[in-house]
Amino acid sequence: MMSRRDSAEGQPQAEQDEQNEQDEQNELSWTAGPLDSVSVTAATSLALQSARSKSSLSEKSTENEQKYDNVSSHVWSDADYDSMLETIEKVESAGEIPNNRPSWANKTEYLLAQVGFSVGLSTVWRFPYLCFHNGGGSFLIIYVFLMFLVGVPLLLLEMAAGQRMRQGSIGVWKIVSPWLGGVCFIVGLYYSVLMTWSLFYLTQSLQSPLPWALCPLLENSSQFDPECVRTIPTVYFWYRHVLNASDKVEIGGLPVTHLSVCLFVTWLITCISMIKGLKSSGKMLYVSVFLPYIIFFFLLIRSLMLKGAGFGLKHILSAKVSALYSLQVWRRTGNQLFLSLGSGFGSFTAISSYIPRSNNCVVDAFIVALFNLLTSVTAVVFVFAIMGHYATKNFEKCYFKNAEEVRNLVVAGVLPPEASFPESLYQDISATYSAWVSSLPEDIRNVLLTYLTNCSLNEELKEVMEGPGVALVAFTDIVSVFKRPAFWAIIIFVFLVTLGLSTLMGIVQGIITPLQDSFSSLRKHTKLLTVSICAFMFLSSLVFVGPSGSYYVNLLDDYWASVPLFCVLIMENIAIVWIYGARRFLADIIIIFGRPIPPIYRWLWCYASPFVLVVLFLSTLIHLYLNPISYIAWNSSISNEVDQSYPSWMKILLIVLIVVTILPIPAYFLYTLYTVYFSASKTHSRTTVTFEPEAKGDILGSRPRLHSRQGLKKMSKIDKKLGGNLPAM
């Protein structure tokens, strides 16, 4: 029996060329197979058709198959890659199955969706607080370092996967877990409450005077509420009127009425914005992304003009060197980076799956990361300027209080008349007080200091920067420095509501897209699916608007969120970089862009990202194990914040939530590997893991899952196109 090569030589030249061209197209169609990844299948080598030709072709077949495997995983150089790129793209475009998947109207809406999801309330809610308590400038240095070492590469990984495979998080990460949307779901529940708080403040801003500007009067009395008198009006309003907070997490109750209404409005706005899919959400993004930045710019300018703003800004530049060597600082910075940037939730993948494959996601990843960094730094500058202003005001109040005490001591005869504080020094007391105390005789000064309060600007700044809700206090307090506080209060809380809306829309998109990819019938009922998800999430989030609801929010935000997030990031990194293959994935990106990208990404994906993620994951688990979990509670009897430990049943709840969200990921992952290798052992042949679209309809009419090496002639064609310079693996 003649071999295939002999048979080809006996054909007429025209028929042989036609056959060769057909073979080449078939082979190149096979090379595009792994790029259209949706599910995991086993691709096995097909036995040679004839026993007579087996012995003569075995060595050549092995050599050519090894060269072919190098094609799928090699990051081509310009010389290797240019000669085959055009052919691959033409064949892939010609053979690509038409996709009725919707797309963003333009690149602007796509970028707005990515930036809007990444830049949310946590950027201005927690970032300034963490920056102040973790080394100031050192925190910023670590944040920038981790962003470009790990944040941007993982962001690119998710964007490129969603864009290339045109699937949401479950489609792309199906090897990781079909329950990936669970993390996104739980985060969406308590994130909507953050937006609810801002929305309630917005409704309260529609009156004058503002309700948090003064302490309220007791009912049927002319006296102020003593609970408010013992603290400041803004803090009292936050705990008593906004949260209606209980003194302990164990003291529950029904959902607070006004917060429940605002929560319903929050989910109603989100549902309306997304009910028509990309058409409605894309238009809404112009408002929810552009408007916050315009407002934030004017707020920043105004804050820098306040007295004492410079003192607050000095703490940004004053980096603590010891913080650079603290594992806890690195852990907190890593947690903030991924919670703020948004990697691991599946939303970047879902959003990118609606953009054409030719889009340059490398540039997009840097744009999103830079916007996130710019907004975070701007939030730090704004909050530190405001807090510097209030620290200076409290500092001056301390001096005035001491001056009044000196006057009382002189009247009482404790101090001589020459110790009286001059009236002329009241004009600029912060600059003259220290000089006046130093000018007093030593004996009088020693007696005086025993009666006076020690005024420290640093201590005042530390006091006003306490509590993770410091940004909200800053936003409520800043309006007092404006001539029309009610107007500026409306502007500020419109800023916070729109900032939170774009992120919440991204979270919901990360839930809807995977469901539609897993159950294609849901694509025909987008409106019903959107309404159902928003309604269910509204009902589920009611637990967070009760009297102890804010303590549940703190539990999830401070202790739960980072653990499943790091686990998801680690597993998706393994799935793409180590199972699918970093080189193969880079080859996919090359075909997308039409040019190679820096090979450093492969090193970052294979080594830097897994190492950093594992260290952060383990350090977080160790921190949770060694340290008691606590929360800041409101003690109404003393009108002050106190540190409380969560009860044992809350710790059990935390463990259950972590296990429920993490366990399905490695379980499904190991099940998939077992299935693949079990199938391979049954076929007694070499098995490779590829990602391909699932066959639809008749299996015989679709592209076969078990691809055979279809001849040496086609291998020679590919070798010639690659210049015969494929390196050995």
XYZ file of C-alpha atoms in Angstrom:
729
model
C 0.000 0.000 0.000
C 1.316 3.407 -0.933
C 1.894 6.008 1.732
C 0.082 9.335 1.603
C 3.202 11.061 0.329
C 3.481 8.579 -2.572
C -0.179 8.963 -3.363
C 0.148 12.731 -3.502
C 3.094 12.552 -5.873
C 1.024 10.484 -8.304
C -1.733 13.079 -8.603
C -1.845 15.781 -11.277
C -0.176 19.009 -10.196
C -3.431 21.031 -10.104
C -5.207 18.435 -7.999
C -2.180 18.110 -5.756
C -2.026 21.871 -5.172
C -5.739 21.967 -4.454
C -5.406 19.064 -2.020
C -2.429 20.701 -0.329
C -4.292 23.964 0.041
C -7.284 22.126 1.517
C -4.987 20.253 3.909
C -3.351 23.490 4.937
C -6.709 25.121 5.688
C -7.812 22.103 7.683
C -4.604 22.157 9.688
C -4.755 25.881 10.328
C -8.382 25.533 11.355
C -7.175 23.058 13.912
C -4.570 25.484 15.178
C -7.345 27.975 15.858
C -9.252 25.419 17.869
C -7.701 26.082 21.260
C -8.184 29.794 20.813
C -11.966 29.555 20.827
C -11.991 28.137 24.312
C -15.159 27.503 26.224
C -14.972 24.019 27.750
C -12.373 21.386 28.574
C -11.967 18.442 26.192
C -9.323 15.821 25.631
C -7.460 15.919 22.319
C -5.701 12.601 21.629
C -3.297 11.578 18.885
C -5.005 9.426 16.269
C -3.328 6.125 15.360
C -1.887 5.913 11.858
C -4.348 4.619 9.332
C -2.248 1.830 7.916
C -0.073 -0.736 9.645
C 2.251 -0.877 6.638
C 2.988 2.878 6.715
C 3.267 3.000 10.525
C 6.894 1.941 10.734
C 8.086 4.287 7.988
C 6.279 7.345 9.255
C 6.578 7.044 13.057
C 9.803 9.002 13.469
C 8.788 11.752 11.053
C 5.305 11.994 12.572
C 6.753 12.374 16.060
C 9.119 15.079 14.890
C 6.407 17.014 13.083
C 3.937 16.674 15.961
C 6.569 18.045 18.322
C 7.110 20.987 15.993
C 3.400 21.556 15.810
C 3.030 21.544 19.577
C 5.699 24.206 19.716
C 3.563 26.330 17.422
C 0.718 26.457 19.918
C 2.840 27.400 22.879
C 5.761 29.363 21.434
C 5.848 33.130 21.677
C 6.956 33.872 18.166
C 9.573 36.394 17.253
C 8.880 38.849 14.455
C 10.681 36.697 11.886
C 8.778 33.530 12.805
C 5.479 35.184 13.294
C 5.030 37.567 10.327
C 5.101 34.803 7.728
C 2.167 32.899 9.215
C 0.053 35.583 10.896
C -1.780 36.756 7.797
C -2.722 33.231 6.743
C -3.933 32.293 10.214
C -6.060 35.399 10.514
C -7.630 34.884 7.085
C -8.429 31.256 7.743
C -9.709 32.016 11.234
C -11.934 34.812 9.979
C -13.266 32.688 7.159
C -13.984 29.715 9.363
C -15.274 31.537 12.389
C -18.781 30.661 13.382
C -21.060 33.708 13.277
C -21.679 35.015 16.768
C -24.872 36.846 17.658
C -23.337 38.122 20.888
C -24.104 41.832 21.466
C -21.314 44.372 21.476
C -20.630 47.767 22.985
C -21.742 50.622 20.747
C -18.201 52.043 20.681
C -14.843 51.843 22.387
C -15.699 54.772 24.673
C -18.609 52.936 26.308
C -16.425 49.865 26.769
C -13.680 51.857 28.516
C -16.238 53.684 30.632
C -17.620 50.334 31.764
C -14.156 49.066 32.719
C -13.102 52.284 34.469
C -16.494 52.698 36.136
C -16.349 49.213 37.614
C -12.755 49.580 38.800
C -13.132 53.031 40.366
C -15.762 52.744 43.074
C -16.648 53.852 46.570
C -13.837 51.819 48.142
C -11.390 54.054 46.315
C -12.511 57.063 48.357
C -13.972 55.096 51.267
C -10.989 53.069 52.512
C -7.915 54.143 50.589
C -7.224 57.408 52.508
C -7.821 55.701 55.851
C -5.420 52.850 55.011
C -2.855 55.274 53.636
C -2.801 57.291 56.879
C -2.533 54.277 59.210
C -0.017 52.301 57.116
C 2.912 54.592 56.569
C 1.517 57.400 54.418
C 3.851 57.687 51.443
C 5.174 54.159 52.049
C 1.680 52.792 51.495
C 1.492 54.609 48.153
C 4.895 53.263 47.103
C 3.878 49.673 47.881
C 0.514 50.172 46.171
C 2.097 51.425 42.931
C 4.694 48.644 42.997
C 2.107 45.887 43.444
C -0.208 47.424 40.856
C 2.349 47.190 38.050
C 3.902 43.930 39.259
C 0.675 41.984 39.762
C -2.390 44.181 39.244
C -1.883 45.112 35.588
C -0.785 41.606 34.433
C -3.826 39.972 36.065
C -6.060 42.698 34.666
C -4.681 41.994 31.196
C -5.174 38.265 31.750
C -8.884 38.700 32.486
C -9.492 41.239 29.711
C -7.670 39.211 27.059
C -9.416 35.982 28.066
C -12.882 37.507 27.917
C -12.138 39.352 24.689
C -10.521 36.412 22.888
C -12.970 33.762 23.973
C -16.071 35.946 23.878
C -17.365 34.389 27.091
C -18.015 35.649 30.590
C -16.283 34.513 33.739
C -17.876 31.059 33.892
C -17.179 30.357 30.227
C -13.527 31.353 30.473
C -12.846 29.997 33.944
C -15.083 26.933 33.636
C -12.144 24.816 34.634
C -11.944 26.845 37.859
C -15.516 26.813 39.104
C -19.077 27.140 37.850
C -19.880 29.052 41.051
C -17.474 31.931 40.465
C -20.365 34.396 40.464
C -20.942 33.651 44.159
C -18.163 36.021 45.217
C -19.562 38.713 42.956
C -23.045 38.120 44.378
C -22.060 38.537 48.038
C -19.922 41.600 47.310
C -22.825 43.120 45.392
C -25.098 42.704 48.420
C -23.078 44.773 50.842
C -21.707 47.132 48.192
C -25.261 48.226 47.411
C -25.583 49.246 51.082
C -22.613 51.615 50.751
C -24.433 53.264 47.877
C -27.638 53.269 49.956
C -25.968 55.291 52.705
C -24.849 57.891 50.163
C -28.333 58.009 48.653
C -29.893 58.675 52.062
C -27.462 61.531 52.677
C -28.451 62.906 49.275
C -32.137 62.954 50.247
C -31.289 64.663 53.544
C -29.350 67.338 51.674
C -32.586 68.700 50.212
C -33.277 70.791 53.309
C -31.780 73.764 55.056
C -30.191 73.816 57.530
C -28.576 70.447 57.004
C -29.704 67.925 59.638
C -26.144 66.962 60.572
C -25.006 70.561 61.093
C -26.563 70.958 64.585
C -27.604 68.695 67.419
C -31.357 68.029 67.475
C -33.608 69.120 70.308
C -35.294 66.653 72.605
C -38.974 66.079 71.942
C -41.143 68.715 73.663
C -38.041 70.375 75.075
C -35.625 73.205 74.339
C -32.595 71.132 75.311
C -30.284 69.418 72.878
C -30.077 65.650 72.767
C -27.377 64.755 75.336
C -26.162 61.879 73.169
C -25.294 64.426 70.495
C -23.860 66.981 72.932
C -21.282 64.443 74.125
C -19.931 64.054 70.587
C -20.086 66.081 67.343
C -23.268 66.453 65.232
C -21.896 64.664 62.151
C -20.924 61.531 64.104
C -24.208 61.538 66.017
C -26.197 61.879 62.779
C -24.257 58.997 61.210
C -24.859 56.485 63.968
C -28.234 57.575 65.294
C -30.143 58.855 62.230
C -28.504 57.122 59.260
C -27.720 53.691 60.718
C -29.936 53.712 63.809
C -27.071 51.580 65.080
C -27.381 49.208 67.995
C -24.712 49.091 70.666
C -23.730 45.520 69.777
C -23.980 43.235 66.775
C -26.063 40.800 68.834
C -28.807 43.416 69.174
C -30.712 43.042 65.921
C -34.063 44.240 64.707
C -36.159 44.839 61.629
C -34.645 46.701 58.661
C -34.537 50.453 59.142
C -37.384 51.946 57.103
C -35.602 54.863 55.469
C -32.577 52.721 54.560
C -34.847 50.011 53.145
C -36.517 52.566 50.885
C -33.136 53.910 49.734
C -31.919 50.357 49.154
C -34.959 49.666 46.972
C -34.289 52.846 44.977
C -30.641 51.806 44.580
C -31.562 48.471 43.034
C -34.345 50.080 40.996
C -31.872 52.523 39.426
C -29.443 49.675 38.760
C -32.175 47.551 37.183
C -33.415 50.369 34.936
C -29.849 51.143 33.856
C -29.249 47.542 32.764
C -32.662 46.257 31.743
C -31.993 46.652 28.016
C -28.517 45.193 28.194
C -25.580 47.059 26.745
C -27.800 49.616 24.995
C -29.114 51.092 28.246
C -26.082 50.516 30.473
C -23.711 51.998 27.892
C -25.636 55.277 27.804
C -25.927 55.404 31.585
C -22.159 55.108 31.909
C -21.656 58.532 30.336
C -23.376 60.013 33.384
C -22.167 57.642 36.093
C -18.484 57.915 35.093
C -17.968 61.399 33.657
C -20.054 63.283 36.244
C -18.116 62.026 39.313
C -14.797 63.095 37.821
C -16.099 66.575 36.987
C -17.457 67.025 40.518
C -14.352 65.543 42.104
C -12.118 68.010 40.253
C -13.935 71.037 41.696
C -14.028 69.503 45.181
C -10.298 68.915 45.027
C -9.580 72.526 44.060
C -11.805 73.806 46.856
C -10.228 71.531 49.466
C -6.714 72.700 48.605
C -7.755 76.289 49.343
C -8.704 75.512 52.965
C -6.596 76.615 55.903
C -4.486 73.751 57.199
C -4.738 71.710 53.981
C -0.975 71.854 53.578
C -0.441 70.237 56.962
C -2.589 67.285 55.961
C -0.759 66.891 52.661
C 2.612 66.704 54.440
C 1.585 63.319 55.826
C 1.237 61.946 52.302
C 4.847 62.837 51.536
C 6.202 61.712 54.896
C 6.872 58.043 54.227
C 7.659 55.756 57.158
C 10.569 53.550 56.159
C 9.610 50.908 58.731
C 6.314 50.360 56.887
C 8.211 49.118 53.833
C 9.437 46.136 55.854
C 6.134 45.317 57.527
C 4.332 42.225 56.237
C 1.068 43.553 57.679
C 1.374 46.744 55.634
C 2.025 44.722 52.488
C -0.960 42.507 53.296
C -3.308 45.468 53.794
C -1.993 47.121 50.643
C -2.509 43.957 48.591
C -6.028 43.563 49.940
C -6.891 47.136 49.031
C -5.330 46.798 45.576
C -7.429 43.833 44.470
C -10.611 44.930 46.236
C -10.306 48.381 44.657
C -9.075 47.313 41.214
C -11.719 44.591 40.917
C -9.728 41.637 39.572
C -11.161 38.228 40.400
C -14.831 39.190 40.416
C -15.376 38.181 36.799
C -16.672 41.606 35.782
C -13.634 42.561 33.671
C -13.988 39.287 31.783
C -17.716 39.797 31.283
C -17.312 43.381 30.062
C -14.460 42.425 27.710
C -16.485 39.604 26.170
C -18.650 42.208 24.385
C -15.764 43.924 22.560
C -14.341 42.788 19.177
C -11.388 40.441 19.419
C -9.064 42.841 17.620
C -9.254 45.342 20.484
C -5.918 46.225 22.135
C -6.563 45.120 25.711
C -2.945 45.750 26.766
C -3.500 49.487 26.459
C -6.933 49.126 28.071
C -5.431 47.377 31.109
C -2.994 50.243 31.636
C -5.743 52.834 31.159
C -7.961 51.204 33.778
C -5.055 50.773 36.212
C -3.902 54.389 35.773
C -7.417 55.744 36.283
C -7.741 53.655 39.425
C -4.390 54.910 40.700
C -5.121 58.523 39.757
C -8.506 58.456 41.488
C -7.037 56.810 44.593
C -4.287 59.414 44.890
C -6.779 62.218 44.247
C -9.019 60.845 47.003
C -6.026 60.794 49.366
C -5.163 64.407 48.537
C -8.773 65.511 48.994
C -9.379 63.683 52.276
C -5.995 64.613 53.759
C -6.556 68.258 52.852
C -9.976 68.219 54.513
C -8.682 66.408 57.581
C -5.727 68.760 57.801
C -8.194 71.632 57.810
C -10.294 70.129 60.602
C -7.224 69.135 62.601
C -6.064 72.759 62.390
C -9.480 73.990 63.515
C -9.487 71.611 66.481
C -5.923 72.616 67.225
C -6.940 76.272 67.392
C -9.972 75.382 69.510
C -7.600 73.710 71.966
C -5.553 76.931 72.165
C -8.672 79.043 72.680
C -9.806 76.682 75.422
C -6.441 77.017 77.139
C -6.542 80.805 76.814
C -9.974 80.827 78.449
C -8.637 78.587 81.224
C -5.764 81.034 81.833
C -8.251 83.870 82.174
C -10.262 81.897 84.745
C -7.122 81.055 86.721
C -6.127 84.726 86.838
C -9.617 85.718 88.011
C -9.476 82.999 90.678
C -6.104 84.292 91.888
C -4.237 81.101 91.085
C -2.045 82.956 88.603
C -0.751 86.513 88.802
C -2.235 89.170 86.460
C 0.916 89.213 84.294
C 0.058 85.664 83.232
C -3.090 86.846 81.437
C -3.337 85.990 77.758
C -3.135 89.226 75.664
C -6.226 90.045 73.606
C -4.074 90.961 70.604
C -2.850 87.364 70.298
C -6.331 86.023 69.565
C -6.073 87.143 65.923
C -3.589 84.379 65.024
C -3.523 82.193 68.086
C -1.972 79.145 66.398
C 1.152 81.200 65.551
C 1.436 83.206 68.784
C 0.326 80.826 71.538
C 3.565 78.824 71.813
C 5.701 81.999 71.800
C 3.573 83.517 74.557
C 3.916 80.427 76.789
C 7.689 80.412 76.264
C 7.938 84.109 77.252
C 6.417 83.515 80.694
C 8.688 83.248 83.742
C 9.657 79.680 84.456
C 7.886 79.438 87.815
C 4.625 80.786 86.375
C 4.959 78.578 83.304
C 5.428 75.442 85.401
C 2.277 76.190 87.401
C 0.339 77.107 84.270
C 1.159 73.930 82.349
C -0.350 71.766 85.067
C -3.795 73.274 84.301
C -3.591 73.389 80.486
C -4.366 70.762 77.857
C -1.480 69.620 75.704
C -2.393 70.759 72.178
C -0.797 68.696 69.407
C -1.591 69.128 65.732
C -0.417 65.588 64.970
C -2.697 64.137 67.634
C -5.634 66.160 66.328
C -5.026 64.815 62.823
C -4.825 61.264 64.156
C -8.104 61.723 65.995
C -10.029 62.979 62.973
C -8.589 60.159 60.827
C -9.973 57.417 63.074
C -12.514 54.977 61.665
C -12.891 53.611 58.107
C -15.874 55.920 57.561
C -13.572 58.920 57.721
C -14.247 59.785 54.079
C -17.982 60.045 54.713
C -17.360 62.337 57.685
C -15.110 64.437 55.463
C -17.796 64.751 52.814
C -20.421 65.749 55.373
C -18.135 68.235 57.111
C -16.712 69.964 54.064
C -20.024 71.595 53.168
C -19.802 73.740 56.299
C -16.981 75.761 54.737
C -19.104 76.713 51.708
C -21.507 79.617 51.486
C -24.377 77.404 50.282
C -23.910 74.157 52.208
C -27.163 72.516 51.034
C -26.223 72.994 47.370
C -22.723 71.596 47.857
C -24.080 68.695 49.897
C -26.284 67.727 46.943
C -23.301 67.928 44.588
C -21.089 65.837 46.870
C -23.570 63.024 47.386
C -24.543 62.948 43.717
C -20.841 62.323 43.191
C -20.829 59.395 45.621
C -24.064 57.878 44.280
C -22.939 57.983 40.646
C -19.496 56.685 41.599
C -21.084 53.693 43.313
C -23.621 53.103 40.544
C -21.029 52.380 37.845
C -19.305 49.818 40.084
C -22.575 48.151 41.079
C -23.524 47.880 37.406
C -20.190 46.145 36.734
C -20.830 43.704 39.584
C -24.295 42.828 38.280
C -22.893 42.466 34.754
C -20.415 39.965 36.192
C -23.409 37.904 37.374
C -25.680 38.228 34.329
C -23.088 37.423 31.664
C -21.942 34.082 33.150
C -25.557 32.965 33.582
C -26.351 33.774 29.954
C -23.203 31.989 28.788
C -24.065 28.897 30.821
C -27.745 28.890 29.868
C -28.090 30.262 26.341
C -31.884 30.401 26.629
C -31.519 33.266 29.113
C -30.159 35.501 26.343
C -33.671 35.733 24.969
C -34.983 36.994 28.304
C -32.443 39.625 29.302
C -35.042 41.934 30.819
C -36.625 39.223 32.949
C -33.201 37.973 34.062
C -32.053 41.479 35.042
C -35.221 42.197 37.015
C -35.058 38.809 38.754
C -31.429 39.235 39.802
C -31.914 42.795 41.052
C -35.060 41.837 42.982
C -33.386 38.845 44.595
C -30.298 40.849 45.531
C -32.481 43.605 47.002
C -34.274 41.134 49.257
C -30.989 39.476 50.241
C -29.310 42.785 51.117
C -32.061 43.840 53.556
C -30.099 42.118 56.322
C -27.468 44.865 56.005
C -29.859 47.756 56.697
C -30.962 46.633 60.143
C -29.712 48.217 63.394
C -26.684 45.908 63.374
C -26.393 45.798 59.577
C -23.304 48.005 59.403
C -21.454 45.525 61.619
C -22.219 42.758 59.107
C -20.900 44.992 56.342
C -17.673 45.464 58.303
C -17.377 41.706 58.814
C -17.583 40.983 55.096
C -15.529 43.946 53.943
C -12.743 43.639 56.522
C -12.404 39.868 56.957
C -14.287 37.875 54.320
C -13.817 39.523 50.923
C -10.058 39.146 50.512
C -9.861 35.393 51.246
C -12.128 34.054 48.433
C -10.851 36.801 46.133
C -7.227 35.647 46.466
C -8.311 32.027 46.028
C -10.155 32.857 42.803
C -7.188 34.831 41.467
C -4.790 31.967 42.230
C -6.987 29.348 40.565
C -7.710 31.394 37.458
C -3.992 32.092 37.159
C -3.284 28.351 37.319
C -6.057 27.550 34.841
C -4.844 29.912 32.139
C -1.096 30.134 32.737
C -0.253 26.575 33.738
C -3.016 24.407 32.267
C -3.877 26.256 29.096
C -0.294 27.538 28.875
C 1.196 31.014 29.179
C 2.990 30.741 25.848
C -0.133 29.564 24.094
C -2.122 32.383 25.657
C 0.486 34.906 24.531
C 0.267 33.389 21.063
C -3.483 33.993 21.160
C -2.882 37.638 22.047
C -0.386 37.953 19.193
C -3.059 36.816 16.751
C -5.474 39.341 18.283
C -3.172 42.357 17.979
C -1.195 41.488 14.884
C 2.076 42.088 16.703
C 3.966 40.546 19.620
C 3.728 41.895 23.158
C 6.590 42.029 25.680
C 7.489 38.495 26.817
C 7.858 39.795 30.386
C 4.125 39.163 30.827
C 4.781 35.439 30.682
C 7.273 35.751 33.545
C 4.843 37.875 35.536
C 1.972 35.434 34.969
C 4.005 32.290 35.660
C 6.068 33.376 38.645
C 5.498 36.882 40.061
C 1.704 36.814 40.216
C 1.348 33.330 41.770
C 4.045 34.072 44.343
C 2.521 37.389 45.437
C -1.012 35.963 45.492
C -0.031 32.919 47.544
C 1.866 35.078 50.043
C -1.091 37.439 50.400
C -3.524 34.531 50.711
C -1.499 32.749 53.390
C -0.762 35.943 55.328
C -4.470 36.768 55.346
C -5.368 33.316 56.667
C -2.655 33.544 59.339
C -3.872 36.990 60.353
C -7.437 35.729 60.711
C -6.267 32.742 62.747
C -3.963 34.601 65.133
C -5.936 37.798 65.697
C -9.450 38.226 67.094
C -11.950 39.713 64.674
C -13.436 42.958 65.940
C -15.557 45.885 64.836
C -16.127 49.511 65.807
C -19.469 49.856 67.576
C -21.409 52.892 68.751
C -21.846 53.155 72.520
C -24.852 55.394 73.024
C -24.284 55.749 76.775
C -20.962 57.558 76.313
C -21.591 58.773 72.721
C -18.358 57.331 71.457
C -16.997 54.586 69.222
C -15.708 51.510 71.032
C -13.868 48.437 69.832
C -15.907 45.245 70.206
C -15.082 41.604 69.449
C -17.418 39.632 67.240
C -19.236 36.819 69.086
C -18.386 33.170 68.443
C -21.363 32.559 66.184
C -20.224 35.418 63.927
C -16.839 33.742 63.616
C -18.581 30.523 62.615
C -20.635 32.474 60.062
C -17.434 33.957 58.650
C -15.853 30.502 58.303
C -18.987 29.122 56.618
C -19.058 31.977 54.106
C -15.379 31.504 53.304
C -15.750 27.734 52.864
C -18.922 28.022 50.780
C -17.284 30.441 48.356
C -13.869 28.746 48.234
C -14.538 24.983 48.430
C -16.355 24.617 45.065
C -13.357 26.149 43.283
C -10.671 23.527 44.072
C -13.312 20.770 44.187
C -14.459 21.402 40.618
C -10.878 22.040 39.577
C -9.722 18.621 40.844
C -12.823 16.961 39.392
C -11.993 18.396 35.971
C -8.386 17.216 36.135
C -9.511 13.764 37.267
C -11.958 13.545 34.380
C -9.328 14.560 31.843
C -6.615 12.223 33.072
C -9.059 9.352 33.629
C -10.171 9.672 30.017
C -6.547 9.789 28.943
C -5.716 6.594 30.827
C -8.598 4.801 29.128
C -7.436 5.743 25.644
C -3.780 4.857 26.445
C -2.587 7.832 24.436
C -1.036 11.218 25.075
C -3.588 13.749 26.255
C -3.518 17.511 26.031
C -5.999 19.943 27.507
C -7.570 22.328 25.034
C -10.341 24.883 25.260
C -12.925 24.607 22.507
C -16.502 25.601 21.818
C -18.998 22.934 22.671
C -20.499 21.177 19.695
C -23.997 22.182 18.792
C -26.467 20.019 17.014
C -25.310 16.856 15.294
C -21.840 15.889 16.465
C -21.042 14.539 13.020
C -21.825 17.844 11.425
C -19.577 19.881 13.635
C -15.837 20.087 13.973
C -14.587 16.910 15.695
C -13.340 17.122 19.247
C -10.668 14.475 18.729
C -8.387 16.040 16.166
C -6.064 13.830 14.183
C -2.737 14.834 12.748
C -3.829 14.782 9.160
C -0.644 14.029 7.349
C 2.936 14.956 6.873
C 2.267 17.139 3.857
C 0.362 19.648 5.983
C 3.089 19.584 8.629
C 5.645 20.459 6.015
C 3.487 23.379 4.923
C 3.413 24.786 8.456
C 7.130 24.176 8.883
C 7.855 26.154 5.747
C 5.638 29.025 6.914
C 7.449 29.134 10.243
C 10.789 29.084 8.501
C 11.731 25.738 10.011
C 13.083 27.487 13.099
C 10.785 26.182 15.778
C 12.730 25.875 19.008
C 12.643 22.743 21.072
C 10.548 22.838 24.219
